[in-house]
mmCIF file of N, CA and C in Angstrom:
data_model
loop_
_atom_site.group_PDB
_atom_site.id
_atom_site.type_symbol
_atom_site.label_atom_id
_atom_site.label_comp_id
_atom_site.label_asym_id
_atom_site.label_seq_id
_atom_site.Cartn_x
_atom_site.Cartn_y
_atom_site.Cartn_z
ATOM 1 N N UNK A 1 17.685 -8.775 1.193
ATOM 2 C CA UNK A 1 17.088 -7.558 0.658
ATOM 3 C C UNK A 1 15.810 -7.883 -0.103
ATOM 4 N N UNK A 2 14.966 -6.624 0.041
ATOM 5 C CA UNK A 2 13.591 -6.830 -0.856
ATOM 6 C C UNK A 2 13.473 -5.631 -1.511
ATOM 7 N N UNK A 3 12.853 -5.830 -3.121
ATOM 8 C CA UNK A 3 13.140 -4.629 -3.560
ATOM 9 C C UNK A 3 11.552 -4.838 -3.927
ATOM 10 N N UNK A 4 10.827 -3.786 -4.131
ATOM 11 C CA UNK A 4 9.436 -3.242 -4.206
ATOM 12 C C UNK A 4 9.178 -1.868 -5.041
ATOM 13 N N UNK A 5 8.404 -2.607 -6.283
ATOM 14 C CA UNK A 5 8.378 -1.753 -7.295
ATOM 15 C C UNK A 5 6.681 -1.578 -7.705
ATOM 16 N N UNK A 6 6.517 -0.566 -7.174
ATOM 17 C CA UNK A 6 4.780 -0.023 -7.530
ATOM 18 C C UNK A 6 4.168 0.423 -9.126
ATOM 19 N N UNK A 7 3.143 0.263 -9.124
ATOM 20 C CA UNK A 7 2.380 0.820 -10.135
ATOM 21 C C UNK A 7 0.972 0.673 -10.624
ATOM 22 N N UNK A 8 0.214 1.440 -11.296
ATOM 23 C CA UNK A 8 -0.860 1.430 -11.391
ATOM 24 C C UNK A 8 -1.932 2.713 -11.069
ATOM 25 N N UNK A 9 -0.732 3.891 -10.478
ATOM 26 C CA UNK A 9 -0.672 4.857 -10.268
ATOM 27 C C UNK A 9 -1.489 5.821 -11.622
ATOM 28 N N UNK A 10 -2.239 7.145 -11.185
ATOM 29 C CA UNK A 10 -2.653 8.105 -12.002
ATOM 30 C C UNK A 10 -3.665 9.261 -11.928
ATOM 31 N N UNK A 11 -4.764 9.530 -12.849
ATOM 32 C CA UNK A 11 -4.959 10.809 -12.530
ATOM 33 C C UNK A 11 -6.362 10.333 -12.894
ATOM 34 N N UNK A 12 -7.642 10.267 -11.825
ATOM 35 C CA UNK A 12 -8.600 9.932 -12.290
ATOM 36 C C UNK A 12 -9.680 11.495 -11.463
ATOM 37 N N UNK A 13 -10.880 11.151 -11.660
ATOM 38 C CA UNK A 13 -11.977 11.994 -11.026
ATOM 39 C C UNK A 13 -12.714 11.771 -10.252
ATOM 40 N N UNK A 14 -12.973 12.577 -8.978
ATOM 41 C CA UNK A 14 -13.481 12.148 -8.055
ATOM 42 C C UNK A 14 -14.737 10.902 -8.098
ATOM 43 N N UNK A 15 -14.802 9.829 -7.267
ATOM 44 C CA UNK A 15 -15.447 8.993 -7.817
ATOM 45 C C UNK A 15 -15.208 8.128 -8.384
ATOM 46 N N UNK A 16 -13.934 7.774 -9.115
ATOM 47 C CA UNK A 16 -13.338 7.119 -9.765
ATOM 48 C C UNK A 16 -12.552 5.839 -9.152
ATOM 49 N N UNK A 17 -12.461 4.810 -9.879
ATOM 50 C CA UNK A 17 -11.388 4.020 -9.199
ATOM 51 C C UNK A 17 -9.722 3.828 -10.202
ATOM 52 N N UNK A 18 -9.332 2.983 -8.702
ATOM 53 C CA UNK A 18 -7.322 2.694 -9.380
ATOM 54 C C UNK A 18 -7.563 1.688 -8.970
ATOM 55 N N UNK A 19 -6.196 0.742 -9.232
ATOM 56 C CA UNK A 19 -5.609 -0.344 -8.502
ATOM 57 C C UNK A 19 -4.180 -0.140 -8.648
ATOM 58 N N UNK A 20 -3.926 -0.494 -7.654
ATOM 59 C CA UNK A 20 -2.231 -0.121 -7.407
ATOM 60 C C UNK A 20 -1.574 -1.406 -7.514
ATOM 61 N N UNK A 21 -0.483 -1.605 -7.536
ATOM 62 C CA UNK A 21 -0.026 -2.385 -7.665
ATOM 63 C C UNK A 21 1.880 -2.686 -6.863
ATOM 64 N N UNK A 22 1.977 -3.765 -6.355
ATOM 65 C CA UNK A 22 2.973 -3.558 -5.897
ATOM 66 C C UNK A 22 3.953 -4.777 -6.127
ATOM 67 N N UNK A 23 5.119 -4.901 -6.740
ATOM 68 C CA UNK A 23 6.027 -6.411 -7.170
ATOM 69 C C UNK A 23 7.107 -6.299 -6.201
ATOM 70 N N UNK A 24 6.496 -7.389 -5.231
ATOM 71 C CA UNK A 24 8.095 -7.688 -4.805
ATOM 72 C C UNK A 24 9.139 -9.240 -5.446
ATOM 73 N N UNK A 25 10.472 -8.568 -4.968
ATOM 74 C CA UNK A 25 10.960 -9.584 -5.430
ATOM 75 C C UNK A 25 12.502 -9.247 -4.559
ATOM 76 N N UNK A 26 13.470 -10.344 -4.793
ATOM 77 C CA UNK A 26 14.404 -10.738 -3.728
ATOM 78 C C UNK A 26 14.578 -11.795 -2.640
ATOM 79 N N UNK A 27 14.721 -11.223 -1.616
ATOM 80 C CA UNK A 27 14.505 -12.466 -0.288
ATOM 81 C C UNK A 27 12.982 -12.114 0.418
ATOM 82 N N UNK A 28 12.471 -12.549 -0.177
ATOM 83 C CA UNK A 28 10.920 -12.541 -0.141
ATOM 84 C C UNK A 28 10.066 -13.906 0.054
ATOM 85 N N UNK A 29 8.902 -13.581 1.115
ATOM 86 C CA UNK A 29 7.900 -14.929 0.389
ATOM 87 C C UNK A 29 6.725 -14.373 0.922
ATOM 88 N N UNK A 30 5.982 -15.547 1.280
ATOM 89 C CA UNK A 30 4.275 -14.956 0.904
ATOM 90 C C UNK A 30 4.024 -14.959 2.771
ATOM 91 N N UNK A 31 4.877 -14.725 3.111
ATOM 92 C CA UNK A 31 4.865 -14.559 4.798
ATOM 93 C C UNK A 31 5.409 -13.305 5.368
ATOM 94 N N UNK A 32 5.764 -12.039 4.392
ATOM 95 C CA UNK A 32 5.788 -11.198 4.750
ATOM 96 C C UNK A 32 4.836 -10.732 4.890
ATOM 97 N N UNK A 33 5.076 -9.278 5.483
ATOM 98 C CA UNK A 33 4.100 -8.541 5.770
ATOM 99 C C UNK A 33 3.937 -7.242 4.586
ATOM 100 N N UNK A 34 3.352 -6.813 4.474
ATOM 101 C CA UNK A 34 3.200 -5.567 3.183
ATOM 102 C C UNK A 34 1.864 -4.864 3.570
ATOM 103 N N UNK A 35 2.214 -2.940 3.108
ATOM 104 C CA UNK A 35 1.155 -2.207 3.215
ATOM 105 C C UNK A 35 1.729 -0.971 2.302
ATOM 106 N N UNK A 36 0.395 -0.685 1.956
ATOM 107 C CA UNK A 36 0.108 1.035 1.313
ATOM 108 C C UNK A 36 0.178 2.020 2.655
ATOM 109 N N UNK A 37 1.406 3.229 1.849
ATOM 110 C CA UNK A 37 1.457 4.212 2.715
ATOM 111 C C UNK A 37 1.569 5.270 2.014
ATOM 112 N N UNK A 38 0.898 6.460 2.600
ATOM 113 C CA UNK A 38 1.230 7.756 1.467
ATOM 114 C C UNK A 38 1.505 8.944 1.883
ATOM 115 N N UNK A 39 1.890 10.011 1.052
ATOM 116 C CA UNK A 39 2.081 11.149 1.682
ATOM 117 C C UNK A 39 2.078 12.130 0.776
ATOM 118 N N UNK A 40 1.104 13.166 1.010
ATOM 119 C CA UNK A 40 0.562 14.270 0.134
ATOM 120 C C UNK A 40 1.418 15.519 0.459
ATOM 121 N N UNK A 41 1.289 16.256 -0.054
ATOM 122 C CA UNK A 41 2.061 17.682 -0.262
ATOM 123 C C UNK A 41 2.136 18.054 0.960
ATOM 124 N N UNK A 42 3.185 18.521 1.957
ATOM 125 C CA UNK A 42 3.020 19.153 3.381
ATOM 126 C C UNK A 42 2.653 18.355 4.440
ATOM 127 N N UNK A 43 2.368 17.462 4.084
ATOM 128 C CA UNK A 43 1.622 15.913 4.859
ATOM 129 C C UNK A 43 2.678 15.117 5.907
ATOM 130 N N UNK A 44 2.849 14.894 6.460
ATOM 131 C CA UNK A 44 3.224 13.281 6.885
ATOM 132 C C UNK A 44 3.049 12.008 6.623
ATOM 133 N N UNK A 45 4.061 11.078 6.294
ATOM 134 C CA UNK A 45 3.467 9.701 5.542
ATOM 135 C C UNK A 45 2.645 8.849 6.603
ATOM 136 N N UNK A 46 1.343 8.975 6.305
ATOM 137 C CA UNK A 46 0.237 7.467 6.938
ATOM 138 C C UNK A 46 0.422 6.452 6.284
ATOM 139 N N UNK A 47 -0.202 5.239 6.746
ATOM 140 C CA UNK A 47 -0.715 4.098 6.698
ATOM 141 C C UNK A 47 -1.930 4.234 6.104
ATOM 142 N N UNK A 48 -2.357 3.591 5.412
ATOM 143 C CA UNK A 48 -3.637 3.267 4.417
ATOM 144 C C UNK A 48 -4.159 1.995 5.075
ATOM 145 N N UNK A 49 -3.197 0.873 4.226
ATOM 146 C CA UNK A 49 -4.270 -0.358 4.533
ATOM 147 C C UNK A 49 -2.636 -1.232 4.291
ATOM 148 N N UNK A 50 -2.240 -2.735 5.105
ATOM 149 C CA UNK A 50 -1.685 -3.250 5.361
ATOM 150 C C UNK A 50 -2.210 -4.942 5.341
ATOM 151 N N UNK A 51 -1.273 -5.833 5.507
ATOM 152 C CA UNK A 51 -1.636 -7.180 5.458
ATOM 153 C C UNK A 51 -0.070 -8.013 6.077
ATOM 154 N N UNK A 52 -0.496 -8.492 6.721
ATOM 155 C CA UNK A 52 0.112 -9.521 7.813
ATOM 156 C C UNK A 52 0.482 -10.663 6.790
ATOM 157 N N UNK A 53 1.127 -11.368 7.658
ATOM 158 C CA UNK A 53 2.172 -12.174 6.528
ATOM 159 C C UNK A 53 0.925 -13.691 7.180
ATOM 160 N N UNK A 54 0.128 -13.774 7.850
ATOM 161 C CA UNK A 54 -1.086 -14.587 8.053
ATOM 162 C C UNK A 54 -2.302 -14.058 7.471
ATOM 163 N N UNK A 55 -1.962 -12.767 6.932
ATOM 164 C CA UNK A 55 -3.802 -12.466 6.331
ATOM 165 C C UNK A 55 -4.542 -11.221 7.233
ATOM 166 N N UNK A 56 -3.612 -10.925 8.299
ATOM 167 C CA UNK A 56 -4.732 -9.933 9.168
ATOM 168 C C UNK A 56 -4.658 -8.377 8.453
ATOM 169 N N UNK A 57 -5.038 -7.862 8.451
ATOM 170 C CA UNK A 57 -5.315 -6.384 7.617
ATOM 171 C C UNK A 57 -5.728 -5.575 8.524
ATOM 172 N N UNK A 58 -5.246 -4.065 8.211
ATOM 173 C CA UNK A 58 -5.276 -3.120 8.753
ATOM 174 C C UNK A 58 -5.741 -1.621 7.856
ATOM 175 N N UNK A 59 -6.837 -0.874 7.818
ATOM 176 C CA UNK A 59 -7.091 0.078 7.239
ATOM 177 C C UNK A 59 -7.129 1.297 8.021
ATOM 178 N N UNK A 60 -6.929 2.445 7.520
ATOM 179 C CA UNK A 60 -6.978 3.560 8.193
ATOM 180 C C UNK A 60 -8.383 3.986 7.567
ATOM 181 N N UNK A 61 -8.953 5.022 9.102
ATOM 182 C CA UNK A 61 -10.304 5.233 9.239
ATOM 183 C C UNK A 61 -11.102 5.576 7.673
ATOM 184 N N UNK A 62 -9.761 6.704 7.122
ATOM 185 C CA UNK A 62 -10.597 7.470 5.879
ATOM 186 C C UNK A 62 -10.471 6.536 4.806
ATOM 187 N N UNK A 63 -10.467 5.472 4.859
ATOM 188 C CA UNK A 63 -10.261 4.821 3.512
ATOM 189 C C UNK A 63 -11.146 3.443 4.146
ATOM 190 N N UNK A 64 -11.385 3.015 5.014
ATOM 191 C CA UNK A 64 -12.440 1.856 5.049
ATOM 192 C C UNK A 64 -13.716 1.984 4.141
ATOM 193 N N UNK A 65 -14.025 0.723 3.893
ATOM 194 C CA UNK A 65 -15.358 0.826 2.681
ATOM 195 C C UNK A 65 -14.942 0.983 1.802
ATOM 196 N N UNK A 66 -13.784 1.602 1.074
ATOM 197 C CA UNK A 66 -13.647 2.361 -0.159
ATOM 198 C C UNK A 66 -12.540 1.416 -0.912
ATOM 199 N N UNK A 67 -10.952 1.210 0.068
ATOM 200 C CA UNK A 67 -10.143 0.683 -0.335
ATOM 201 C C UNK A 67 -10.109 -0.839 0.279
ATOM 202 N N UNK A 68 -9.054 -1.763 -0.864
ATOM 203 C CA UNK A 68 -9.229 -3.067 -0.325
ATOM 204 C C UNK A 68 -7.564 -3.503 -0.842
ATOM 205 N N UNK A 69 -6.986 -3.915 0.169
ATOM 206 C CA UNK A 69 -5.931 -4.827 0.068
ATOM 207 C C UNK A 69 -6.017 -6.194 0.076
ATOM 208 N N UNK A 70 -5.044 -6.541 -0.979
ATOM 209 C CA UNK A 70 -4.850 -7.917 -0.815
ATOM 210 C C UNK A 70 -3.687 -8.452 -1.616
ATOM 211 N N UNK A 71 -3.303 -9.597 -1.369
ATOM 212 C CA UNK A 71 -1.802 -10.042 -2.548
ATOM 213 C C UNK A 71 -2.034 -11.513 -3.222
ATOM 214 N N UNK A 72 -1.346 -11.592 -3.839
ATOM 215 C CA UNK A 72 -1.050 -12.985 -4.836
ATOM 216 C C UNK A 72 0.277 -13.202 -4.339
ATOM 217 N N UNK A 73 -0.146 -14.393 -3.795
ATOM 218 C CA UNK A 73 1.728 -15.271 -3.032
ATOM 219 C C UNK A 73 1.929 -15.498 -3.597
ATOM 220 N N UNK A 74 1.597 -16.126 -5.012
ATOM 221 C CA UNK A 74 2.258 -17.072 -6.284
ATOM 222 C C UNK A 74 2.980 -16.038 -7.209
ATOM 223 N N UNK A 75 2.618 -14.780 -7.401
ATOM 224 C CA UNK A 75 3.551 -13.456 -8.039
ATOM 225 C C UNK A 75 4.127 -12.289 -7.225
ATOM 226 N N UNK A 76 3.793 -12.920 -5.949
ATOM 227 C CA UNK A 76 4.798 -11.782 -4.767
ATOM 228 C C UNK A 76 3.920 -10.341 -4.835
ATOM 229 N N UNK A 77 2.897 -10.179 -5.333
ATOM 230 C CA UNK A 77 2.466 -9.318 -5.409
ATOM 231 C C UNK A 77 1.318 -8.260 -4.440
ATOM 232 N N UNK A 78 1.289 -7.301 -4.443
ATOM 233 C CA UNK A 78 0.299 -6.386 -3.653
ATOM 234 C C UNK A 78 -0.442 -5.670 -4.313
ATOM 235 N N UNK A 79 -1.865 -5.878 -3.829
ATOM 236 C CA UNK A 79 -2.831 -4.926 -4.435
ATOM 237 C C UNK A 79 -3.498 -3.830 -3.365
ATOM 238 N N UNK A 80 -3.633 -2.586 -4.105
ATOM 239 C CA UNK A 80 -4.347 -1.655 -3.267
ATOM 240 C C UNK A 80 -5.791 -1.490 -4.319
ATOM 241 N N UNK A 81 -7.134 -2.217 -4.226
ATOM 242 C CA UNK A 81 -8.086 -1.601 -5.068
ATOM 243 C C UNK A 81 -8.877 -0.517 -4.522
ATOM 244 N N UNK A 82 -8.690 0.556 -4.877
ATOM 245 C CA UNK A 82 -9.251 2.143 -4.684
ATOM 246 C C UNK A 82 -10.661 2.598 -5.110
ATOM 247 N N UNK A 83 -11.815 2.443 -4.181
ATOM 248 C CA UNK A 83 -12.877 2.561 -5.302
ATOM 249 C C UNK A 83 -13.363 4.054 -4.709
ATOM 250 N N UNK A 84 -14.404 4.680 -5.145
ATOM 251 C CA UNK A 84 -14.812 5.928 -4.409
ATOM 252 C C UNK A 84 -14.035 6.662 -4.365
ATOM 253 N N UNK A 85 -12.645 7.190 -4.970
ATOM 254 C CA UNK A 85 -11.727 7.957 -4.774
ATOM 255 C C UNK A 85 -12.556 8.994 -4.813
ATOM 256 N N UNK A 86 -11.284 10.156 -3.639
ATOM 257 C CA UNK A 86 -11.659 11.633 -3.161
ATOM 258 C C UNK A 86 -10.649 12.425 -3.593
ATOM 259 N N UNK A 87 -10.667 13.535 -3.825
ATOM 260 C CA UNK A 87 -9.705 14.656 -3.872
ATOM 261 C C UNK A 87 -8.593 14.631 -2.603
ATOM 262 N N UNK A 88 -9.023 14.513 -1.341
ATOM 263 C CA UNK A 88 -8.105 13.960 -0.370
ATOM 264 C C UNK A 88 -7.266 12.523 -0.404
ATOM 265 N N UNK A 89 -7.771 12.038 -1.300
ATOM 266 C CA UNK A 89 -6.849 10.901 -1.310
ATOM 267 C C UNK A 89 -5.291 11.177 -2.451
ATOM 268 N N UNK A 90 -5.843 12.410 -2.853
ATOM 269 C CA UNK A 90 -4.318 12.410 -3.852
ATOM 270 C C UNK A 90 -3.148 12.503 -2.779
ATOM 271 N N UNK A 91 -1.956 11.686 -3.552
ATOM 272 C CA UNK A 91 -0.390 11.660 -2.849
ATOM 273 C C UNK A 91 0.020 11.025 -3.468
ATOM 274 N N UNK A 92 1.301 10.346 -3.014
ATOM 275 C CA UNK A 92 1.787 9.748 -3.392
ATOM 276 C C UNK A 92 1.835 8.718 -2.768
ATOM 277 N N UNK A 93 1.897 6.969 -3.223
ATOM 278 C CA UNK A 93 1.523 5.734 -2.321
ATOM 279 C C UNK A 93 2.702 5.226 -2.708
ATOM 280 N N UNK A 94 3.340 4.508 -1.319
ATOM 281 C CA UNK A 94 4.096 4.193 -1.253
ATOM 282 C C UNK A 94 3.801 2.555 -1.031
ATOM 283 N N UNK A 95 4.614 1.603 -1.574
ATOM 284 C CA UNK A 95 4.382 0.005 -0.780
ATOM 285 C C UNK A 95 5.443 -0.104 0.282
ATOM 286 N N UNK A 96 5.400 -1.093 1.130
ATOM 287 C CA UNK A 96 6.396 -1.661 2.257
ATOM 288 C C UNK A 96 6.209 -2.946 2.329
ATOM 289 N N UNK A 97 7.135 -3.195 2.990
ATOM 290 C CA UNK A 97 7.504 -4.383 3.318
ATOM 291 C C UNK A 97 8.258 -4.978 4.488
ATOM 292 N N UNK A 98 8.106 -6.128 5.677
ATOM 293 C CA UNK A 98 8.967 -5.952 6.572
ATOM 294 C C UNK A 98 8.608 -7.828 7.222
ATOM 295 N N UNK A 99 9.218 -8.627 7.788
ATOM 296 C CA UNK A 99 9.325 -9.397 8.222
ATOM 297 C C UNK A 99 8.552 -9.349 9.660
ATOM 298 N N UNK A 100 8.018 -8.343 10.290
ATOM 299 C CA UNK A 100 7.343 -7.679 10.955
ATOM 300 C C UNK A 100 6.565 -7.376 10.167
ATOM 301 N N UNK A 101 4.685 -7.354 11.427
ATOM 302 C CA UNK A 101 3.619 -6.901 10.928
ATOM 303 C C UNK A 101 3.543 -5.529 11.836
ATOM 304 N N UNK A 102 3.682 -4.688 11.324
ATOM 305 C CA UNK A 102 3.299 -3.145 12.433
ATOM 306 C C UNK A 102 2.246 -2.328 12.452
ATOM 307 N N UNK A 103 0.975 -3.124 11.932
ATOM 308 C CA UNK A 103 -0.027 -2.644 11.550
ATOM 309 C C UNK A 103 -0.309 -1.849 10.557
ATOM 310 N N UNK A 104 -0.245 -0.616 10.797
ATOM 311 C CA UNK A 104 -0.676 1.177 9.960
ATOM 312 C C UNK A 104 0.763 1.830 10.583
ATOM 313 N N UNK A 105 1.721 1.494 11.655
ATOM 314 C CA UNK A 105 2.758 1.722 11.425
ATOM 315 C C UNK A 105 4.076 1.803 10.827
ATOM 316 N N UNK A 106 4.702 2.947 10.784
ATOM 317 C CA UNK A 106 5.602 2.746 9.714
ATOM 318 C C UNK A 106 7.408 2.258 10.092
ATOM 319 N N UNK A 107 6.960 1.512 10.611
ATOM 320 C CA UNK A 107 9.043 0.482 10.998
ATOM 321 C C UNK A 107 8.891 -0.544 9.777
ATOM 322 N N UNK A 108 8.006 -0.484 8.659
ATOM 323 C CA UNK A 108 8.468 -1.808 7.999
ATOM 324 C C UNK A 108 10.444 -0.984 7.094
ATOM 325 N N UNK A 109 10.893 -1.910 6.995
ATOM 326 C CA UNK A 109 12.394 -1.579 6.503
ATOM 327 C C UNK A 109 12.418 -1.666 5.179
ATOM 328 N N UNK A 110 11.059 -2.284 4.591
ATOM 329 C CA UNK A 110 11.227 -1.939 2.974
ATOM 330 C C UNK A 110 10.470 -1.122 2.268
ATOM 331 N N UNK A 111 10.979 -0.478 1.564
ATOM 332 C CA UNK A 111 10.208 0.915 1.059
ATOM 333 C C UNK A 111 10.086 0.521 -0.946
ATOM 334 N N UNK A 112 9.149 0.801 -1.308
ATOM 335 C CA UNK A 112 9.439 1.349 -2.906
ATOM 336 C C UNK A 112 9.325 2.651 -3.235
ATOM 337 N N UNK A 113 9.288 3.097 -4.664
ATOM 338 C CA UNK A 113 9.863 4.731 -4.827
ATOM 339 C C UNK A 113 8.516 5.166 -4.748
ATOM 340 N N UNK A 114 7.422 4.364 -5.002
ATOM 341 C CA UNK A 114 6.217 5.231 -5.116
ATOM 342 C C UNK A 114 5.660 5.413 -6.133
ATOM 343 N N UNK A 115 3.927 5.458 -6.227
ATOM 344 C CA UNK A 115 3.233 5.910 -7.496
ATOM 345 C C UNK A 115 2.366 7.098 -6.948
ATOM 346 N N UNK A 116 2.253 8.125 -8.291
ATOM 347 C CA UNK A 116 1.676 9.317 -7.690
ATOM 348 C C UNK A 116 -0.388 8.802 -8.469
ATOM 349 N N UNK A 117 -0.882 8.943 -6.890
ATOM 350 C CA UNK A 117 -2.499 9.066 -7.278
ATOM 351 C C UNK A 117 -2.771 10.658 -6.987
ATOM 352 N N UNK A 118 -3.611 10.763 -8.574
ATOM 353 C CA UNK A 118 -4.217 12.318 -8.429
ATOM 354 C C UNK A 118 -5.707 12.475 -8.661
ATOM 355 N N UNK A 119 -6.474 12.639 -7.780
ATOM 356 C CA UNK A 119 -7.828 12.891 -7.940
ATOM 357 C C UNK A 119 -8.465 14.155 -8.183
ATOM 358 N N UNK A 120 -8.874 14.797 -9.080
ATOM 359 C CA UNK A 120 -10.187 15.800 -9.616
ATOM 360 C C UNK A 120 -11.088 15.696 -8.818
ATOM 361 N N UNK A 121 -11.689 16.929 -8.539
ATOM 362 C CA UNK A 121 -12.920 17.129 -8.094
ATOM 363 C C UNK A 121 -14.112 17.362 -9.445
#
C-alpha cells in the first residue's frame, strides 16, 4: 500500500502562483510513477501533469508553460509548481500514484484526498 497526502493547496488571484505538494509514504520508492489530477465542480477528473518513475513527464495542453512537476526521491515527495494561475484552473487536485506510468491517464491505483486550488479573477 501507498498512502498520499497533499498540500499546499489555496485561494490565490488570477496570476498568482501555488505549489502543491504531495508525501508519499508506505511501499513506495523513487521508481514510481506519480501525477496531479483534478476535478472542478460538474467536471470530470483530468490529468494535469505526471512523472514516470524514469523522469518522463506528461502535461495537459491547458497547463503547459505555466505548471511544472517534479519530485524529491530522498523525501518521497511530489511537486506541482503553478505559476500564471487562471480562474479555470480552480478544483480540486488530486495526487496519484501507481507502479505503472499511464501518462495523463487515470488507472494509477493510488489516490490522495486532495487539496482545494481557488483562483479570483
Amino acid at each position: 500500500q501507498v498512502q498520499l497526502v497533499e498540500s499546499g493547496g489555496g485561494s490565490v488571484q488570477a496570476g498568482g502562483s501555488l505549489r502543491l505538494s504531495c508525501a508519499a509514504s508506505g511501499n513506495t520508492n523513487s521508481r514510481i510513477s506519480m501525477g496531479w489530477f483534478r476535478q472542478a465542480p460538474g467536471k470530470e477528473r483530468e490529468g494535469v501533469a505526471t512523472i514516470g518513475g524514469f523522469g518522463s513527464t506528461a502535461y495537459a495542453d491547458s497547463v503547459k508553460g505555466r505548471f511544472t512537476i517534479s519530485r524529491d526521491s530522498v523525501k518521497n515527495t511530489l511537486y506541482l509548481q503553478m505559476n500564471g494561475l487562471k480562474p479555470e484552473d480552480t478544483a480540486m487536485y488530486y495526487c496519484a500514484a501507481d507502479w505503472w506510468w499511464y501518462g495523463l491517464g487515470s488507472g494509477y491505483q493510488y489516490w490522495g484526498q486532495g487539496t482545494q486550488v481557488t483562483v479570483s479573477s
